[in-house]
Short mmCIF file of C-alpha atoms in Angstrom, two decimals:
data_model
loop_
_atom_site.label_atom_id
_atom_site.label_comp_id
_atom_site.label_asym_id
_atom_site.label_seq_id
_atom_site.Cartn_x
_atom_site.Cartn_y
_atom_site.Cartn_z
CA MET A 263 14.10 20.93 -45.61
CA ASN A 264 12.80 17.37 -45.45
CA TYR A 265 14.36 15.24 -42.71
CA PRO A 266 14.33 11.43 -42.97
CA THR A 267 11.76 9.65 -40.84
CA PRO A 268 13.36 8.25 -37.64
CA PRO A 269 13.45 4.43 -37.72
CA ILE A 270 11.30 4.16 -34.58
CA ASN A 271 8.51 6.11 -36.31
CA ARG A 272 8.38 3.49 -39.06
CA LEU A 273 7.09 0.94 -36.57
CA PRO A 274 3.41 0.03 -36.72
CA VAL A 275 1.24 2.10 -34.40
CA GLU A 276 0.52 -0.97 -32.25
CA LEU A 277 4.23 -1.50 -31.58
CA LEU A 278 4.76 2.16 -30.68
CA GLN A 279 1.87 1.88 -28.26
CA GLN A 280 3.60 -1.09 -26.63
CA VAL A 281 6.82 0.96 -26.39
CA PHE A 282 4.88 3.72 -24.62
CA LEU A 283 3.40 1.20 -22.20
CA LEU A 284 6.86 -0.18 -21.41
CA ILE A 285 8.08 3.35 -20.70
CA LEU A 286 5.18 3.95 -18.30
CA ASN A 287 5.75 0.60 -16.60
CA ASP A 288 9.26 1.76 -15.68
CA VAL A 289 7.81 4.72 -13.77
CA GLN A 290 7.88 3.98 -10.04
CA GLY A 291 4.38 4.39 -8.67
CA ASN A 292 1.84 6.38 -10.66
CA PRO A 293 3.02 9.05 -13.12
CA SER A 294 2.65 12.63 -11.87
CA ILE A 295 0.43 15.14 -13.59
CA PHE A 296 1.76 18.23 -11.77
CA SER A 297 5.20 19.67 -11.08
CA PHE A 298 5.83 22.07 -8.19
CA GLY A 299 8.16 25.02 -7.95
CA ASP A 300 8.72 27.34 -4.98
CA THR A 301 5.61 29.40 -5.62
CA CYS A 302 3.73 27.80 -8.51
CA ILE A 303 2.36 24.59 -9.94
CA SER A 304 2.57 23.49 -13.56
CA ALA A 305 2.07 20.45 -15.77
CA ASP A 306 4.77 17.79 -15.39
CA VAL A 307 5.79 17.77 -19.04
CA ALA A 308 9.26 16.39 -18.19
CA SER A 309 7.83 12.94 -17.34
CA PRO A 310 5.70 10.46 -19.25
CA PRO A 311 3.02 10.31 -20.41
CA LEU A 312 2.94 14.11 -20.97
CA LEU A 313 6.55 13.97 -22.17
CA LEU A 314 5.54 11.56 -24.96
CA THR A 315 3.12 14.15 -26.35
CA ARG A 316 5.93 16.69 -26.88
CA VAL A 317 8.28 14.65 -29.06
CA CYS A 318 6.52 15.01 -32.38
CA ARG A 319 3.02 15.13 -33.88
CA LEU A 320 2.96 11.37 -34.55
CA TRP A 321 3.88 10.50 -30.96
CA ARG A 322 1.36 13.01 -29.65
CA ASP A 323 -1.45 11.48 -31.72
CA ILE A 324 -0.51 7.92 -30.71
CA ALA A 325 -0.15 8.86 -27.05
CA HIS A 326 -3.55 10.57 -27.01
CA SER A 327 -5.19 7.45 -28.45
CA THR A 328 -3.46 4.98 -26.08
CA THR A 329 -5.89 4.86 -23.17
CA ALA A 330 -3.71 2.56 -21.04
CA ILE A 331 -0.95 5.15 -20.48
CA TRP A 332 -3.49 7.56 -18.97
CA SER A 333 -5.10 5.05 -16.59
CA ARG A 334 -2.56 5.71 -13.79
CA ILE A 335 -2.12 9.12 -12.16
CA HIS A 336 -0.45 10.69 -9.13
CA VAL A 337 -2.07 13.96 -8.02
CA ALA A 338 -0.24 16.20 -5.54
CA LEU A 339 -2.69 18.71 -4.14
CA PRO A 340 -1.26 22.25 -4.12
CA GLY A 341 -2.72 23.43 -0.81
CA ARG A 342 -1.26 26.86 -0.02
CA ILE A 343 0.78 27.04 -3.23
CA GLN A 344 -0.71 29.80 -5.35
CA PRO A 345 -1.83 30.58 -7.91
CA LEU A 346 -3.52 27.54 -9.48
CA LYS A 347 -3.41 28.23 -13.19
CA PRO A 348 -6.83 27.89 -14.87
CA PHE A 349 -5.68 25.22 -17.31
CA LEU A 350 -4.59 22.75 -14.59
CA PRO A 351 -8.08 21.48 -13.65
CA SER A 352 -8.77 21.18 -17.38
CA LEU A 353 -5.57 19.18 -17.80
CA LEU A 354 -6.74 16.74 -15.13
CA GLU A 355 -10.11 16.38 -16.85
CA VAL A 356 -8.43 15.78 -20.21
CA TRP A 357 -6.00 13.23 -18.68
CA LEU A 358 -8.92 11.26 -17.22
CA ALA A 359 -10.90 11.51 -20.46
CA ARG A 360 -7.97 10.05 -22.41
CA SER A 361 -8.07 6.96 -20.19
CA GLY A 362 -11.41 6.07 -21.78
CA CYS A 363 -13.37 3.55 -19.71
CA ARG A 364 -10.34 1.85 -18.19
CA PRO A 365 -10.07 1.15 -14.45
CA LEU A 366 -7.98 3.82 -12.75
CA SER A 367 -4.95 3.60 -10.46
CA LEU A 368 -4.85 6.79 -8.41
CA SER A 369 -2.62 8.23 -5.69
CA ILE A 370 -3.31 11.49 -3.87
CA VAL A 371 -0.94 13.39 -1.59
CA SER A 372 -0.81 16.89 -0.15
CA GLU A 373 2.16 18.79 -1.54
CA GLN A 374 2.48 20.54 1.83
CA LEU A 375 3.74 17.27 3.35
CA CYS A 376 6.13 16.41 0.53
CA TYR A 377 8.89 18.71 1.74
CA SER A 378 9.98 16.31 4.47
CA ARG A 379 12.97 14.08 3.82
CA ASP A 380 11.41 11.52 6.14
CA PRO A 381 8.96 9.43 4.06
CA GLU A 382 7.02 8.55 7.21
CA ALA A 383 6.42 12.22 8.10
CA ARG A 384 3.44 12.51 5.77
CA PHE A 385 1.70 9.79 7.77
CA LEU A 386 1.96 11.52 11.15
CA PRO A 387 -1.59 12.04 12.44
CA TRP A 388 -0.98 15.54 13.83
CA LEU A 389 -0.01 16.91 10.42
CA ARG A 390 -3.08 18.36 8.74
CA PRO A 391 -2.94 19.89 5.25
CA TYR A 392 -4.65 23.18 4.56
CA GLN A 393 -7.77 22.53 2.45
CA SER A 394 -7.64 25.11 -0.29
CA GLU A 395 -10.23 25.83 -2.94
CA ALA A 396 -7.79 24.47 -5.53
CA ASP A 397 -7.56 21.15 -3.66
CA CYS A 398 -11.34 20.83 -3.49
CA ARG A 399 -11.67 21.51 -7.23
CA LEU A 400 -9.15 18.82 -8.14
CA LEU A 401 -10.70 16.31 -5.75
CA GLU A 402 -14.16 16.96 -7.20
CA ILE A 403 -12.81 16.10 -10.65
CA LEU A 404 -11.30 12.88 -9.32
CA LEU A 405 -14.52 11.99 -7.48
CA SER A 406 -16.48 12.43 -10.71
CA VAL A 407 -14.80 9.25 -12.03
CA ARG A 408 -14.90 7.28 -8.76
CA GLY A 409 -16.90 4.57 -10.51
CA ARG A 410 -13.67 3.62 -12.31
CA TRP A 411 -11.34 3.69 -9.29
CA GLU A 412 -9.62 0.30 -8.98
CA THR A 413 -6.47 1.07 -6.96
CA VAL A 414 -6.41 4.14 -4.70
CA ALA A 415 -3.81 5.51 -2.30
CA ILE A 416 -4.76 8.56 -0.21
CA MET A 417 -1.37 9.32 1.31
CA SER A 418 -2.14 12.43 3.39
CA PRO A 419 -4.61 12.70 6.27
CA ALA A 420 -7.76 14.83 6.21
CA ILE A 421 -7.24 16.15 2.69
CA TYR A 422 -10.96 16.55 2.10
CA ASP A 423 -14.13 17.05 4.11
CA TRP A 424 -15.94 13.96 2.85
CA SER A 425 -19.65 14.78 3.21
CA GLY A 426 -20.91 11.26 2.57
CA ASN A 427 -19.96 7.76 1.59
CA ILE A 428 -17.92 7.28 -1.58
CA ASP A 429 -19.39 4.62 -3.86
CA THR A 430 -16.55 2.82 -5.63
CA PRO A 431 -17.93 -0.43 -7.08
CA ARG A 432 -14.69 -1.37 -8.90
CA LEU A 433 -12.27 -0.58 -6.09
CA ARG A 434 -10.08 -3.56 -5.20
CA THR A 435 -7.04 -2.02 -3.48
CA LEU A 436 -7.14 0.87 -1.01
CA LYS A 437 -4.36 2.59 0.94
CA CYS A 438 -5.53 5.35 3.25
CA PHE A 439 -6.04 6.59 6.79
CA LEU A 440 -8.71 5.11 9.02
CA ARG A 441 -10.87 8.25 8.75
CA GLU A 442 -11.02 8.00 4.94
CA PHE A 443 -11.48 4.21 5.01
CA ARG A 444 -14.78 4.58 6.86
CA ARG A 445 -16.15 6.68 3.99
CA PHE A 446 -15.67 4.11 1.25
CA ASN A 447 -18.47 1.89 0.04
CA ALA A 448 -16.46 -0.67 -1.89
CA PRO A 449 -18.13 -4.10 -2.10
CA ASN A 450 -15.27 -5.56 -4.17
CA LEU A 451 -12.42 -4.32 -1.98
CA HIS A 452 -9.86 -7.11 -1.45
CA CYS A 453 -6.67 -5.33 -0.31
CA LEU A 454 -6.53 -2.72 2.45
CA HIS A 455 -3.55 -0.80 3.85
CA ILE A 456 -4.21 1.63 6.72
CA PHE A 457 -1.44 4.14 7.45
CA ASN A 458 -2.29 5.58 10.85
CA ARG A 459 -3.18 3.96 14.16
CA SER A 460 -6.01 1.51 13.57
CA ASP A 461 -8.48 1.13 16.44
CA PHE A 462 -11.48 -0.28 14.66
CA PRO A 463 -15.12 0.51 15.49
CA ALA A 464 -17.10 -2.10 17.38
CA LYS A 465 -19.65 -2.44 14.57
CA PRO A 466 -18.11 -3.71 11.32
CA ALA A 467 -18.89 -1.83 8.12
CA PRO A 468 -20.29 -3.55 5.00
CA ILE A 469 -17.09 -2.62 3.15
CA CYS A 470 -15.14 -5.19 5.13
CA LYS A 471 -16.87 -8.37 4.08
CA ASP A 472 -14.54 -9.50 1.29
CA ILE A 473 -11.18 -8.06 2.31
CA ARG A 474 -8.53 -10.74 1.82
CA HIS A 475 -5.27 -8.86 2.38
CA LEU A 476 -4.72 -6.41 5.24
CA ARG A 477 -1.76 -4.24 6.24
CA LEU A 478 -1.81 -2.15 9.41
CA GLN A 479 1.00 0.36 9.75
CA HIS A 480 0.29 1.36 13.36
CA THR A 481 -2.14 -0.53 15.59
CA CYS A 482 -2.57 -2.19 18.99
CA VAL A 483 -2.77 -5.74 20.28
CA ASN A 484 -6.56 -5.67 20.71
CA ALA A 485 -7.11 -4.27 17.21
CA ILE A 486 -5.06 -7.11 15.69
CA ARG A 487 -7.22 -9.64 17.53
CA PHE A 488 -10.40 -7.73 16.63
CA THR A 489 -9.68 -8.24 12.91
CA SER A 490 -11.32 -11.66 13.36
CA VAL A 491 -14.64 -9.82 13.80
CA ILE A 492 -14.27 -7.10 11.16
CA PHE A 493 -12.28 -9.00 8.52
CA PRO A 494 -13.39 -12.65 8.76
CA HIS A 495 -12.06 -13.70 5.34
CA LEU A 496 -8.43 -12.57 5.62
CA GLU A 497 -5.78 -14.62 3.83
CA THR A 498 -2.77 -12.42 4.63
CA MET A 499 -2.10 -9.86 7.36
CA ILE A 500 0.94 -7.60 7.82
CA VAL A 501 1.49 -5.46 10.92
CA ASP A 502 4.34 -2.93 10.86
CA ASP A 503 4.09 -1.67 14.45
CA TYR A 504 1.86 -2.14 17.48
CA SER A 505 1.48 -1.31 21.16
CA LEU A 506 -0.59 -2.72 24.00
CA GLY A 507 -3.45 -0.24 23.65
CA SER A 508 -6.60 -0.27 25.76
CA GLY A 509 -10.10 -1.72 25.77
CA ASP A 510 -11.62 -5.08 26.52
CA ARG A 511 -9.67 -8.09 25.36
CA ILE A 512 -11.31 -10.73 23.18
CA ASP A 513 -10.24 -13.98 24.82
CA THR A 514 -10.75 -16.37 21.91
CA VAL A 515 -10.47 -15.27 18.29
CA ALA A 516 -10.21 -17.05 14.94
CA GLN A 517 -9.07 -16.33 11.42
CA PRO A 518 -10.12 -19.54 9.64
CA ARG A 519 -8.66 -18.56 6.24
CA LEU A 520 -5.47 -16.75 7.25
CA LYS A 521 -2.47 -18.32 5.50
CA SER A 522 0.27 -15.74 6.13
CA MET A 523 0.90 -13.38 9.05
CA THR A 524 3.71 -10.86 9.57
CA LEU A 525 4.43 -9.38 13.01
CA PRO A 526 7.34 -7.39 14.44
CA LEU A 527 8.88 -8.66 17.67
CA THR A 528 9.07 -5.54 19.85
CA SER A 529 11.00 -4.97 23.05
CA ASP A 530 7.88 -5.93 25.04
CA ARG A 531 7.85 -9.63 24.20
CA GLN A 532 4.69 -10.26 26.22
CA GLU A 533 2.71 -8.13 23.74
CA PHE A 534 3.82 -10.47 20.95
CA ILE A 535 2.62 -13.47 22.94
CA ASP A 536 -0.67 -11.71 23.79
CA ILE A 537 -1.47 -11.26 20.10
CA LEU A 538 -1.42 -15.01 19.44
CA ASP A 539 -2.78 -16.16 22.79
CA GLY A 540 -5.98 -18.12 22.08
CA PHE A 541 -5.82 -17.26 18.35
CA HIS A 542 -7.30 -20.08 16.24
CA LEU A 543 -5.38 -20.19 12.94
CA PRO A 544 -6.13 -23.56 11.29
CA MET A 545 -4.86 -22.54 7.82
CA LEU A 546 -1.73 -20.62 8.86
CA GLN A 547 1.16 -21.71 6.65
CA LYS A 548 3.71 -18.97 7.30
CA LEU A 549 4.48 -16.72 10.26
CA THR A 550 6.98 -13.96 9.42
CA VAL A 551 8.59 -12.37 12.46
CA VAL A 552 10.53 -9.11 12.05
CA VAL A 553 13.41 -9.03 14.54
CA GLU A 554 16.26 -6.58 15.08
CA GLU A 555 18.61 -9.23 16.44
CA LEU A 556 18.31 -12.96 16.98
CA ARG A 557 19.07 -14.25 20.45
CA PRO A 558 17.71 -17.15 22.53
CA LEU A 559 15.25 -14.72 24.17
CA GLU A 560 13.64 -13.93 20.80
CA ILE A 561 13.42 -17.62 19.90
CA GLU A 562 11.82 -18.44 23.27
CA CYS A 563 9.27 -15.66 22.75
CA ILE A 564 8.27 -16.98 19.30
CA MET A 565 7.97 -20.50 20.68
CA ALA A 566 5.84 -19.29 23.59
CA ALA A 567 3.52 -17.40 21.21
CA LEU A 568 3.03 -20.42 18.94
CA ALA A 569 2.43 -22.62 21.97
CA VAL A 570 -0.61 -20.56 23.05
CA ALA A 571 -2.03 -20.27 19.52
CA THR A 572 -4.05 -22.99 17.82
CA CYS A 573 -2.36 -23.73 14.52
CA ARG A 574 -0.58 -26.45 12.62
CA GLU A 575 3.18 -26.19 12.50
CA PRO A 576 3.79 -23.21 10.19
CA THR A 577 6.96 -22.13 8.47
CA VAL A 578 8.60 -19.42 10.58
CA ASP A 579 10.40 -16.83 8.48
CA LEU A 580 12.76 -14.53 10.38
CA LYS A 581 13.03 -11.14 8.70
CA MET A 582 16.20 -9.41 9.82
CA ALA A 583 19.25 -7.51 8.60
CA THR A 584 21.65 -10.37 9.38
CA PRO A 585 22.41 -12.47 6.27
CA PRO A 586 21.27 -16.12 6.50
CA SER A 587 24.88 -17.29 6.27
CA GLU A 588 25.69 -15.49 9.55
CA VAL A 589 22.76 -16.82 11.58
CA ASP A 590 23.69 -19.13 14.45
CA ILE A 591 21.96 -22.43 13.68
CA ASP A 592 22.13 -23.54 17.32
CA VAL A 593 20.10 -20.49 18.37
CA VAL A 594 17.39 -21.09 15.75
CA GLU A 595 17.12 -24.89 15.99
CA PRO A 596 14.72 -25.01 19.00
CA LEU A 597 12.09 -23.36 16.79
CA LEU A 598 11.75 -26.65 14.92
CA LEU A 599 9.90 -28.03 17.90
CA VAL A 600 6.91 -25.82 16.98
CA ALA A 601 7.61 -24.96 13.31
CA LYS A 602 7.60 -27.02 10.14
CA GLU A 603 10.54 -25.09 8.72
CA VAL A 604 12.70 -22.08 9.63
CA THR A 605 13.82 -19.56 7.05
CA VAL A 606 15.63 -16.21 7.16
CA CYS A 607 14.29 -13.65 4.68
CA GLY A 608 12.71 -16.54 2.79
CA LYS A 609 15.90 -18.58 2.52
CA VAL A 610 16.07 -21.99 4.19
CA LEU A 611 18.90 -22.17 6.69
CA GLU A 612 21.65 -24.70 6.07
CA ASP A 613 23.81 -26.28 8.73
CA PRO A 614 27.38 -25.24 7.81
CA VAL A 615 28.67 -28.63 8.97
CA ARG A 616 26.07 -30.98 7.48
CA ARG A 617 25.29 -28.70 4.52
CA ALA A 618 21.66 -29.70 4.87
CA PRO A 619 18.53 -27.60 5.37
CA VAL A 620 17.35 -27.11 8.93
CA LEU A 621 14.08 -29.07 8.76
#
């Protein structure tokens, strides 16, 4: 029996390729290659792009020839899950081959740490995945195309015993743990996100020369100040959490190109002031401060920190759960003595009486 051709299959191949790309763009993060059961691992044929190859012969042929839909991949390493079916390494090799010569976006995680409902659990430094032979085989396949890595996220600690430096000439964005970061030789790296506690070595590595955007998930006051030595060309810096730490303090530091800085205001307000004390920030345009609640004490702390830093009056953005409409203008207004503008979650505050921005 001859069935009529579906209308979508009458579209030119180029349009169908664009449809496939739109489908992949709706996938949060990188598309997964593997699916895990209780005791086994298989191909993730329920999600694109593998799903697109199972609709019909036409879609399979078009999907195989569309290199862009294969240039992103999320690989969950099986670890203790056994057995690893023989075709799975071949599937990974075929997936990468279908991406042609395109730059790759890659994320790697240990499946052993995916069971936790807490998304931060996989970043805990005392959790160490078991390095199985299957993991090593999959990682060797990924390393064979490291010359095309452009965006990489290694989201589990110590997943591989890196024997030497990893040459990645096209790498521009890296998310990883400090141990893995030290192994990368990436002269074009511009964006760096380090998951675990970041106490940097005294001698900067060549990788660091051109990093423009830095995010530190867990660090210390001295490490934040030491970024002026290791990352001299930063334009943005985000710190999620910090503590006092130890080591010798650098009295005077400078980030001559830093335009945006994000810091949480912790319960120890003196630590916040210590970060900016003697910090030369001539290009700083925006200081984002993450606060749990906004009281006069928090405002005084921010003012004290800006008073001991060397910077022009930046915009101070208060990142908090309280909606801008519920913020007490009288509490915030003293900040205008040291700030060009005050915003809450990016929105300029308005005086409810004057209906004018607080400038």
